[in-house]
Amino acid sequence: MIDRYSLPEMSAIWTEEARFGAMMEVEIAAAEAMAELGTVPKDAAWTIRTRARFDVKRINEIEKVTQHDVIAFVSNLAESIGPAGRYLHLGMTSSDVLDTGLAVQMKKAAALLAKRVDALLAALKVQAEKYRDTPMIGRTHGIHAEPITFGLKLALFHDELGRARDRLRAVQKEVAAGKISGAVGTYAHLDPQVEEGVCKRLGLTPAPTSSQIIPRDRHAAFLNWIAISGASLERLALEIRHLQRTEVAEAFEPFGKGQKGSSAMPHKRNPILCERICWMSRLLRANAMAALENVALWHERDISHSSVERVILPDSCIALDYMLVKAAGLVENLDVRPERMKANLDASHGLWASESVLLALVEKGLTREAAYALVQKSAMESWRTGKPFVDLLSADPELKKHLPAARIKGLVNLPHALRNIPRVFERLGLAGGAPTPDKKSEKAIRPKKAPRPAKKKKTRG
């Protein structure tokens, strides 16, 4: 396990003690379910419930001889129970205990991950609403495009993580499946009611059908959900990494008192938390691939999946748990620089209004191609010289034939460009309310209507 990144709640789910504890609960529940059917004496089931204990060190000692962990485990349980221990594991196969116990662990892990996602969603909601109206330049291909707000950027992440939460609800049901169906899934030495009783006691759903194991598409779905969620967290962390670059400097991950960025350069403030989230997402994707490889097994079962799962399930759950907690702290404590966002917005000399000018020319009757060429000429000169885009447009004699200088200036209209963001927030269920129309902006951008023809005066015949 990646212990350096383990948080106590999640790591506790994946200890050897927790694994054997879940397996013990399966054995106890099976004995009680059999007692209800009369195949195990009720007093024996009670003895098993009250006396069953295990010792990891002792299990390991027995396994050195048996070379079989479940046999070692059952033998150790029987030692603690006494004569009633002979009723353990009746008609069951190892995977009945292993897979059903693993389902208990995955169910607990999924529930904890759901809490973590909820905490991150709450942090994103607060910050998205706080910065809903904080303008900044939007970038495509890393190049200035058109204005957005920082709140809208965060709202997009809130929506994405909301989908992750929805997917988790479905995956939680898939992994919470148990099986007590015997060596090849035929219930040859068991009543299916035993399986139902065990799953009911453990809060699981009986797998409708199984071989010797629960099919591994369920586990693959869980690990792929983890990988997709990690990719979303990577996208968030990568965005902050870009915004923290010296040339951008619009938002920074938190930097604690006494924190150091470099052993050599005291000025360094590196995005190490974001970088950590990004690299851990690679691990999750690799583990998801291993889970997909586990789906195809020989006939009713081989053992090739189990050793892999003992690594990828704990590591993936622990890694994502850590990433979600750190991402929530990252969002809550973001160091946001609105003044720098404004400076960067202005740095491209008003070029973000190019589409507004293009559309205004089209409304005046120019073809799109002709309008595009006119606007692009001034835009490229603005990029090259650093002169204000509006000034270059206003000085273009060909363009002035279609748009007066005042009209061109009115098209560089930031409130108008951002007027529908509150509508997006409404759609996402975030605070913001209906957009307030900016009458001045609307008037500046709206094409002038042609004057109505004068009404003819009626004349008496």
Coordinates of C-alpha atoms in Angstrom, one line a residue:
M1 CA 0.0 0.0 0.0
I2 CA 1.1 3.6 -0.6
D3 CA 1.3 4.3 3.2
R4 CA 2.7 7.7 2.9
Y5 CA -0.6 8.9 1.5
S6 CA -2.9 6.9 3.7
L7 CA -5.5 8.7 5.8
P8 CA -6.6 6.8 8.9
E9 CA -10.2 6.0 7.9
M10 CA -9.5 4.6 4.5
S11 CA -6.3 2.7 5.5
A12 CA -8.2 1.1 8.3
I13 CA -10.6 -0.5 5.8
W14 CA -7.6 -2.3 4.0
T15 CA -5.5 -3.7 6.9
E16 CA -5.0 -7.4 7.2
E17 CA -7.1 -7.2 10.4
A18 CA -9.9 -5.6 8.5
R19 CA -9.7 -8.2 5.7
F20 CA -9.9 -11.1 8.1
G21 CA -12.5 -9.3 10.2
A22 CA -14.8 -9.1 7.1
M23 CA -14.1 -12.8 6.3
M24 CA -15.0 -13.7 9.9
E25 CA -18.3 -11.9 9.7
V26 CA -19.1 -13.9 6.5
E27 CA -18.3 -17.2 8.3
I28 CA -20.4 -16.2 11.3
A29 CA -23.3 -15.0 9.1
A30 CA -23.2 -18.3 7.2
A31 CA -23.4 -20.3 10.4
E32 CA -26.4 -18.3 11.6
A33 CA -28.1 -18.6 8.2
M34 CA -27.6 -22.3 8.2
A35 CA -28.9 -22.5 11.8
E36 CA -32.1 -20.8 10.6
L37 CA -32.5 -23.7 8.1
G38 CA -31.6 -26.4 10.7
T39 CA -28.4 -27.5 9.1
V40 CA -26.3 -26.1 12.0
P41 CA -27.4 -26.4 15.6
K42 CA -28.5 -23.0 16.9
D43 CA -26.3 -23.3 20.0
A44 CA -23.3 -23.9 17.8
A45 CA -24.1 -20.8 15.7
W46 CA -24.4 -18.8 19.0
T47 CA -21.0 -20.2 20.1
I48 CA -19.4 -19.3 16.8
R49 CA -20.9 -15.7 17.1
T50 CA -19.7 -15.2 20.6
R51 CA -16.3 -17.0 20.6
A52 CA -14.9 -16.5 17.1
R53 CA -11.6 -14.7 17.2
F54 CA -8.6 -14.6 14.8
D55 CA -4.9 -13.8 15.2
V56 CA -3.1 -12.6 12.1
K57 CA 0.3 -13.9 13.4
R58 CA -1.2 -17.3 14.0
I59 CA -2.9 -17.4 10.6
N60 CA 0.5 -16.6 9.0
E61 CA 2.1 -19.5 10.9
I62 CA -0.5 -22.0 9.8
E63 CA -0.3 -20.7 6.2
K64 CA 3.4 -21.4 6.1
V65 CA 2.4 -25.1 6.3
T66 CA -0.9 -25.1 4.4
Q67 CA 0.1 -22.6 1.7
H68 CA -3.5 -21.6 1.7
D69 CA -4.7 -18.4 3.4
V70 CA -8.4 -19.3 3.8
I71 CA -7.7 -22.7 5.2
A72 CA -5.2 -21.1 7.6
F73 CA -7.9 -18.5 8.5
V74 CA -10.7 -21.1 9.1
S75 CA -8.3 -23.3 11.2
N76 CA -7.4 -20.3 13.4
L77 CA -11.1 -19.5 13.9
A78 CA -11.9 -23.0 14.8
E79 CA -9.1 -23.0 17.4
S80 CA -10.8 -20.0 19.2
I81 CA -14.3 -21.6 19.0
G82 CA -13.7 -25.1 20.2
P83 CA -15.9 -28.1 19.2
A84 CA -18.5 -25.9 17.5
G85 CA -15.8 -24.9 15.0
R86 CA -16.6 -28.0 13.0
Y87 CA -19.7 -26.2 11.7
L88 CA -17.6 -23.4 10.1
H89 CA -17.4 -23.2 6.3
L90 CA -19.9 -26.0 5.6
G91 CA -20.4 -26.5 1.9
M92 CA -18.5 -23.3 1.1
T93 CA -15.5 -22.6 -1.0
S94 CA -12.7 -20.1 -0.3
S95 CA -14.1 -17.5 -2.7
D96 CA -17.4 -17.5 -0.9
V97 CA -15.6 -16.0 2.0
L98 CA -13.0 -14.0 0.1
D99 CA -15.3 -12.3 -2.4
T100 CA -18.1 -11.6 0.1
G101 CA -15.6 -10.2 2.6
L102 CA -14.1 -8.1 -0.1
A103 CA -17.5 -6.8 -1.0
V104 CA -17.9 -5.6 2.6
Q105 CA -14.6 -3.7 2.3
M106 CA -15.4 -2.2 -1.1
K107 CA -18.8 -1.1 0.2
K108 CA -17.1 0.7 3.1
A109 CA -14.5 2.3 0.9
A110 CA -17.1 3.5 -1.6
A111 CA -19.1 5.1 1.2
L112 CA -16.1 6.9 2.5
L113 CA -15.1 8.1 -1.0
A114 CA -18.7 9.4 -1.4
K115 CA -18.2 11.6 1.7
R116 CA -15.0 12.9 0.2
V117 CA -16.6 13.8 -3.1
D118 CA -19.4 15.5 -1.3
A119 CA -16.8 17.6 0.7
L120 CA -15.1 18.6 -2.5
L121 CA -18.4 19.5 -4.2
A122 CA -19.2 21.7 -1.2
A123 CA -15.9 23.6 -1.5
L124 CA -16.3 24.0 -5.2
K125 CA -19.8 25.4 -4.8
V126 CA -18.7 28.0 -2.3
Q127 CA -15.8 29.2 -4.4
A128 CA -17.8 29.1 -7.7
E129 CA -20.5 31.3 -6.2
K130 CA -17.9 33.6 -4.6
Y131 CA -16.1 34.3 -7.9
R132 CA -19.1 34.1 -10.2
D133 CA -18.6 37.6 -11.4
T134 CA -14.8 37.8 -11.3
P135 CA -13.8 38.3 -15.0
M136 CA -10.8 36.6 -16.5
I137 CA -9.7 35.7 -20.0
G138 CA -10.7 32.3 -21.3
R139 CA -8.0 30.4 -23.1
T140 CA -8.1 27.8 -25.8
H141 CA -4.9 26.0 -26.9
G142 CA -3.3 28.2 -24.1
I143 CA -4.1 31.4 -26.1
H144 CA -6.4 34.2 -25.2
A145 CA -9.9 33.5 -26.5
E146 CA -13.0 35.3 -25.0
P147 CA -13.8 36.4 -21.4
I148 CA -15.2 34.1 -18.8
T149 CA -15.3 34.3 -15.0
F150 CA -13.3 32.4 -12.5
G151 CA -16.5 31.3 -10.9
L152 CA -17.7 29.7 -14.2
K153 CA -14.4 27.8 -14.4
L154 CA -15.0 26.4 -11.0
A155 CA -18.6 25.7 -11.7
L156 CA -17.5 23.5 -14.6
F157 CA -15.5 21.4 -12.2
H158 CA -18.4 21.3 -9.8
D159 CA -20.6 19.9 -12.5
E160 CA -18.0 17.3 -13.5
L161 CA -17.5 16.1 -10.0
G162 CA -21.3 16.0 -9.6
R163 CA -21.3 13.4 -12.4
A164 CA -18.6 11.5 -10.6
R165 CA -20.9 11.4 -7.5
D166 CA -23.8 10.1 -9.7
R167 CA -21.6 7.4 -11.2
L168 CA -20.5 6.3 -7.7
R169 CA -24.1 5.7 -6.6
A170 CA -24.4 3.1 -9.4
V171 CA -20.9 1.6 -8.7
Q172 CA -21.7 1.3 -5.0
K173 CA -24.6 -1.1 -5.8
E174 CA -22.4 -3.1 -8.1
V175 CA -19.6 -3.8 -5.7
A176 CA -21.9 -4.5 -2.7
A177 CA -22.7 -8.0 -4.0
G178 CA -22.0 -11.2 -2.1
K179 CA -22.0 -14.9 -3.1
I180 CA -22.3 -18.1 -1.0
S181 CA -22.8 -20.5 -3.9
G182 CA -20.0 -23.1 -3.6
A183 CA -17.2 -24.4 -5.7
V184 CA -18.6 -23.6 -9.2
G185 CA -21.7 -21.5 -8.3
T186 CA -24.3 -24.3 -8.4
Y187 CA -25.2 -24.4 -4.6
A188 CA -24.5 -28.1 -4.8
H189 CA -23.9 -28.3 -1.0
L190 CA -25.8 -25.2 0.1
D191 CA -29.3 -23.8 0.0
P192 CA -29.5 -20.5 -1.8
Q193 CA -31.3 -19.2 1.3
V194 CA -27.9 -19.3 3.1
E195 CA -26.5 -16.8 0.6
E196 CA -29.6 -14.6 1.0
G197 CA -29.2 -14.7 4.8
V198 CA -25.5 -13.9 4.7
C199 CA -26.0 -10.9 2.4
K200 CA -28.9 -9.6 4.4
R201 CA -26.8 -9.6 7.6
L202 CA -23.9 -7.9 5.9
G203 CA -25.9 -5.3 4.0
L204 CA -25.1 -6.8 0.6
T205 CA -27.1 -8.0 -2.4
P206 CA -26.8 -11.6 -3.5
A207 CA -25.1 -11.9 -6.9
P208 CA -27.8 -13.2 -9.2
T209 CA -25.3 -15.7 -10.6
S210 CA -21.7 -16.5 -10.0
S211 CA -19.1 -19.1 -10.8
Q212 CA -16.6 -19.9 -8.1
I213 CA -16.2 -16.1 -7.9
I214 CA -18.2 -13.0 -8.4
P215 CA -17.5 -11.8 -12.0
R216 CA -14.8 -9.2 -12.0
D217 CA -16.6 -6.7 -14.3
R218 CA -18.0 -5.3 -11.0
H219 CA -14.5 -4.7 -9.6
A220 CA -13.4 -3.3 -12.9
A221 CA -16.3 -0.8 -12.9
F222 CA -15.3 0.3 -9.4
L223 CA -11.6 0.8 -10.3
N224 CA -12.5 2.6 -13.6
W225 CA -14.8 4.9 -11.6
I226 CA -11.8 5.6 -9.4
A227 CA -9.6 6.3 -12.4
I228 CA -12.1 8.6 -14.1
S229 CA -12.6 10.5 -10.8
G230 CA -8.8 10.8 -10.6
A231 CA -8.7 12.1 -14.1
S232 CA -11.2 14.8 -13.1
L233 CA -9.0 15.7 -10.1
E234 CA -6.0 15.8 -12.4
R235 CA -7.8 18.3 -14.7
L236 CA -8.5 20.5 -11.7
A237 CA -5.0 20.3 -10.4
L238 CA -3.5 20.9 -13.8
E239 CA -5.6 24.0 -14.2
I240 CA -4.3 25.5 -11.0
R241 CA -0.8 24.5 -12.0
H242 CA -1.2 26.6 -15.2
L243 CA -2.8 29.5 -13.4
Q244 CA 0.1 29.5 -10.9
R245 CA 2.8 29.9 -13.6
T246 CA 4.8 33.1 -13.1
E247 CA 3.6 34.5 -16.5
V248 CA -0.1 33.9 -15.5
A249 CA -0.2 34.2 -11.7
E250 CA -4.0 34.3 -11.4
A251 CA -4.5 31.6 -8.7
F252 CA -2.1 29.7 -6.4
E253 CA -2.4 26.6 -4.3
P254 CA -2.0 27.4 -0.6
F255 CA 1.5 28.0 0.7
G256 CA 1.9 27.6 4.5
K257 CA 3.9 29.6 6.9
G258 CA 7.4 28.2 7.0
Q259 CA 6.9 26.2 3.8
K260 CA 9.9 26.1 1.4
G261 CA 9.7 25.8 -2.4
S262 CA 13.3 25.0 -3.2
S263 CA 16.5 24.0 -1.4
A264 CA 18.4 26.4 -3.6
M265 CA 16.1 29.3 -4.5
P266 CA 14.2 31.0 -1.6
H267 CA 11.8 32.7 -4.0
K268 CA 10.2 29.5 -5.3
R269 CA 6.6 28.8 -4.7
N270 CA 6.0 25.5 -6.5
P271 CA 2.6 23.8 -7.1
I272 CA 3.7 20.6 -5.4
L273 CA 0.2 19.7 -4.2
C274 CA -1.3 20.0 -7.6
E275 CA 1.7 18.0 -9.1
R276 CA 1.1 15.3 -6.6
I277 CA -2.6 15.0 -7.5
C278 CA -1.6 14.8 -11.2
W279 CA 0.9 12.0 -10.8
M280 CA -1.3 9.9 -8.5
S281 CA -4.0 9.9 -11.2
R282 CA -1.6 8.0 -13.5
L283 CA -1.4 5.3 -10.9
L284 CA -5.2 5.1 -10.8
R285 CA -5.4 4.7 -14.6
A286 CA -2.7 1.9 -14.5
N287 CA -4.6 0.1 -11.8
A288 CA -7.9 0.4 -13.8
M289 CA -6.2 -1.3 -16.7
A290 CA -5.1 -4.2 -14.4
A291 CA -8.7 -4.5 -13.2
L292 CA -9.8 -4.9 -16.8
E293 CA -7.2 -7.6 -17.3
N294 CA -8.8 -9.4 -14.3
V295 CA -12.2 -9.8 -16.0
A296 CA -11.2 -12.7 -18.3
L297 CA -10.4 -15.8 -16.3
W298 CA -10.1 -19.5 -17.1
H299 CA -13.5 -21.3 -17.0
E300 CA -15.2 -20.9 -13.6
R301 CA -12.1 -19.4 -12.0
D302 CA -8.4 -19.2 -11.8
I303 CA -6.2 -17.4 -9.3
S304 CA -4.6 -14.8 -11.5
H305 CA -6.9 -11.9 -10.3
S306 CA -6.6 -12.2 -6.6
S307 CA -3.0 -11.3 -6.0
V308 CA -3.4 -8.3 -8.3
E309 CA -6.5 -7.1 -6.4
R310 CA -4.7 -7.2 -3.1
V311 CA -2.5 -4.4 -4.5
I312 CA -4.8 -2.4 -6.8
L313 CA -7.9 -2.1 -4.6
P314 CA -6.2 -0.8 -1.5
D315 CA -3.8 1.4 -3.3
S316 CA -6.5 2.9 -5.6
C317 CA -8.9 3.6 -2.8
I318 CA -6.2 5.0 -0.6
A319 CA -4.8 7.2 -3.4
L320 CA -8.2 8.6 -4.4
D321 CA -9.2 9.2 -0.8
Y322 CA -6.0 11.2 -0.3
M323 CA -6.5 13.1 -3.6
L324 CA -10.1 14.1 -2.8
V325 CA -9.1 15.3 0.7
K326 CA -6.2 17.4 -0.7
A327 CA -8.3 18.7 -3.6
A328 CA -11.0 19.9 -1.2
G329 CA -8.3 21.7 0.9
L330 CA -6.8 23.1 -2.3
V331 CA -10.1 24.6 -3.4
E332 CA -11.0 25.9 0.0
N333 CA -7.7 27.7 0.4
L334 CA -7.1 28.9 -3.1
D335 CA -5.1 32.1 -3.3
V336 CA -7.0 33.9 -6.0
R337 CA -5.7 37.2 -7.7
P338 CA -8.6 39.0 -9.4
E339 CA -6.4 42.0 -10.1
R340 CA -4.0 39.8 -12.0
M341 CA -6.9 38.2 -13.9
K342 CA -8.0 41.7 -15.0
A343 CA -4.4 42.6 -16.1
N344 CA -4.2 39.4 -18.2
L345 CA -7.6 40.1 -19.6
D346 CA -6.3 43.5 -20.8
A347 CA -3.0 42.1 -22.0
S348 CA -4.3 41.1 -25.4
H349 CA -5.4 44.7 -26.2
G350 CA -9.1 43.9 -26.5
L351 CA -8.7 41.1 -29.1
W352 CA -11.2 39.1 -27.2
A353 CA -14.0 41.2 -28.9
S354 CA -13.1 40.0 -32.4
E355 CA -16.1 37.8 -32.8
S356 CA -18.5 40.6 -31.7
V357 CA -17.0 42.8 -34.5
L358 CA -17.2 40.0 -37.0
L359 CA -20.9 39.4 -36.2
A360 CA -21.7 43.1 -36.4
L361 CA -20.2 43.3 -39.9
V362 CA -22.2 40.3 -41.0
E363 CA -25.3 42.0 -39.7
K364 CA -24.4 45.0 -41.9
G365 CA -24.5 42.8 -44.9
L366 CA -20.9 41.6 -45.4
T367 CA -20.3 37.9 -46.2
R368 CA -18.7 36.1 -43.3
E369 CA -15.5 35.6 -45.3
A370 CA -15.1 39.3 -46.0
A371 CA -15.9 40.3 -42.5
Y372 CA -13.5 37.7 -41.1
A373 CA -10.7 39.1 -43.3
L374 CA -11.3 42.6 -42.3
V375 CA -11.3 41.8 -38.5
Q376 CA -8.3 39.4 -38.8
K377 CA -6.2 42.1 -40.5
S378 CA -6.4 44.4 -37.4
A379 CA -6.2 41.5 -35.0
M380 CA -2.9 40.3 -36.4
E381 CA -1.5 43.8 -36.4
S382 CA -2.5 44.2 -32.7
W383 CA -0.7 40.9 -31.9
R384 CA 2.4 42.1 -33.7
T385 CA 2.5 45.7 -32.5
G386 CA 0.6 45.7 -29.2
K387 CA -1.6 48.5 -30.3
P388 CA -5.2 48.5 -29.0
F389 CA -7.5 46.4 -31.2
V390 CA -10.2 49.0 -31.1
D391 CA -7.9 51.8 -32.4
L392 CA -6.7 49.7 -35.3
L393 CA -10.3 48.8 -36.2
S394 CA -11.4 52.4 -36.0
A395 CA -8.5 53.5 -38.2
D396 CA -9.3 50.9 -40.9
P397 CA -10.9 52.9 -43.8
E398 CA -12.6 49.9 -45.3
L399 CA -14.1 48.8 -41.9
K400 CA -15.2 52.4 -41.2
K401 CA -17.5 52.2 -44.2
H402 CA -19.6 49.7 -42.3
L403 CA -19.2 50.5 -38.6
P404 CA -18.6 54.0 -37.0
A405 CA -15.9 54.3 -34.3
A406 CA -18.5 54.6 -31.5
R407 CA -20.1 51.4 -32.6
I408 CA -16.8 49.6 -32.7
K409 CA -15.9 50.8 -29.2
G410 CA -19.3 49.6 -27.9
L411 CA -18.6 46.1 -29.2
V412 CA -15.7 45.7 -26.7
N413 CA -18.3 45.2 -24.0
L414 CA -17.3 43.0 -21.0
P415 CA -20.6 43.0 -19.2
H416 CA -22.4 42.0 -22.4
A417 CA -19.9 39.1 -23.0
L418 CA -20.6 37.7 -19.5
R419 CA -24.3 38.4 -19.3
N420 CA -25.5 34.8 -19.5
I421 CA -23.2 33.3 -16.8
P422 CA -25.9 33.6 -14.1
R423 CA -28.2 31.6 -16.4
V424 CA -25.5 28.8 -16.4
F425 CA -25.4 29.0 -12.6
E426 CA -29.1 28.6 -12.4
R427 CA -28.9 25.5 -14.6
L428 CA -26.3 24.0 -12.3
G429 CA -28.3 24.8 -9.2
L430 CA -25.7 27.2 -7.9
A431 CA -26.5 30.6 -6.4
G432 CA -26.7 33.4 -8.8
G433 CA -30.3 34.0 -9.9
A434 CA -31.6 35.2 -13.2
P435 CA -29.3 37.5 -15.2
T436 CA -29.9 41.1 -14.8
P437 CA -30.2 42.8 -18.2
D438 CA -27.6 45.4 -18.8
K439 CA -29.5 47.9 -20.8
K440 CA -26.5 50.0 -21.7
S441 CA -24.7 46.9 -23.0
E442 CA -27.7 45.7 -24.9
K443 CA -28.0 49.1 -26.6
A444 CA -24.3 49.1 -27.5
I445 CA -24.4 45.7 -29.1
R446 CA -27.8 45.7 -30.7
P447 CA -27.9 46.5 -34.4
K448 CA -29.8 49.7 -35.2
K449 CA -33.2 49.2 -36.7
A450 CA -33.9 50.6 -40.1
P451 CA -36.3 53.6 -39.8
R452 CA -39.9 52.8 -40.4
P453 CA -41.4 54.2 -43.7
A454 CA -43.5 57.3 -43.1
K455 CA -47.2 56.6 -43.1
K456 CA -49.1 58.1 -46.1
K457 CA -51.6 60.7 -45.2
K458 CA -55.1 59.8 -46.2
T459 CA -56.7 62.2 -48.7
R460 CA -60.3 62.8 -49.3
G461 CA -61.5 61.9 -52.7

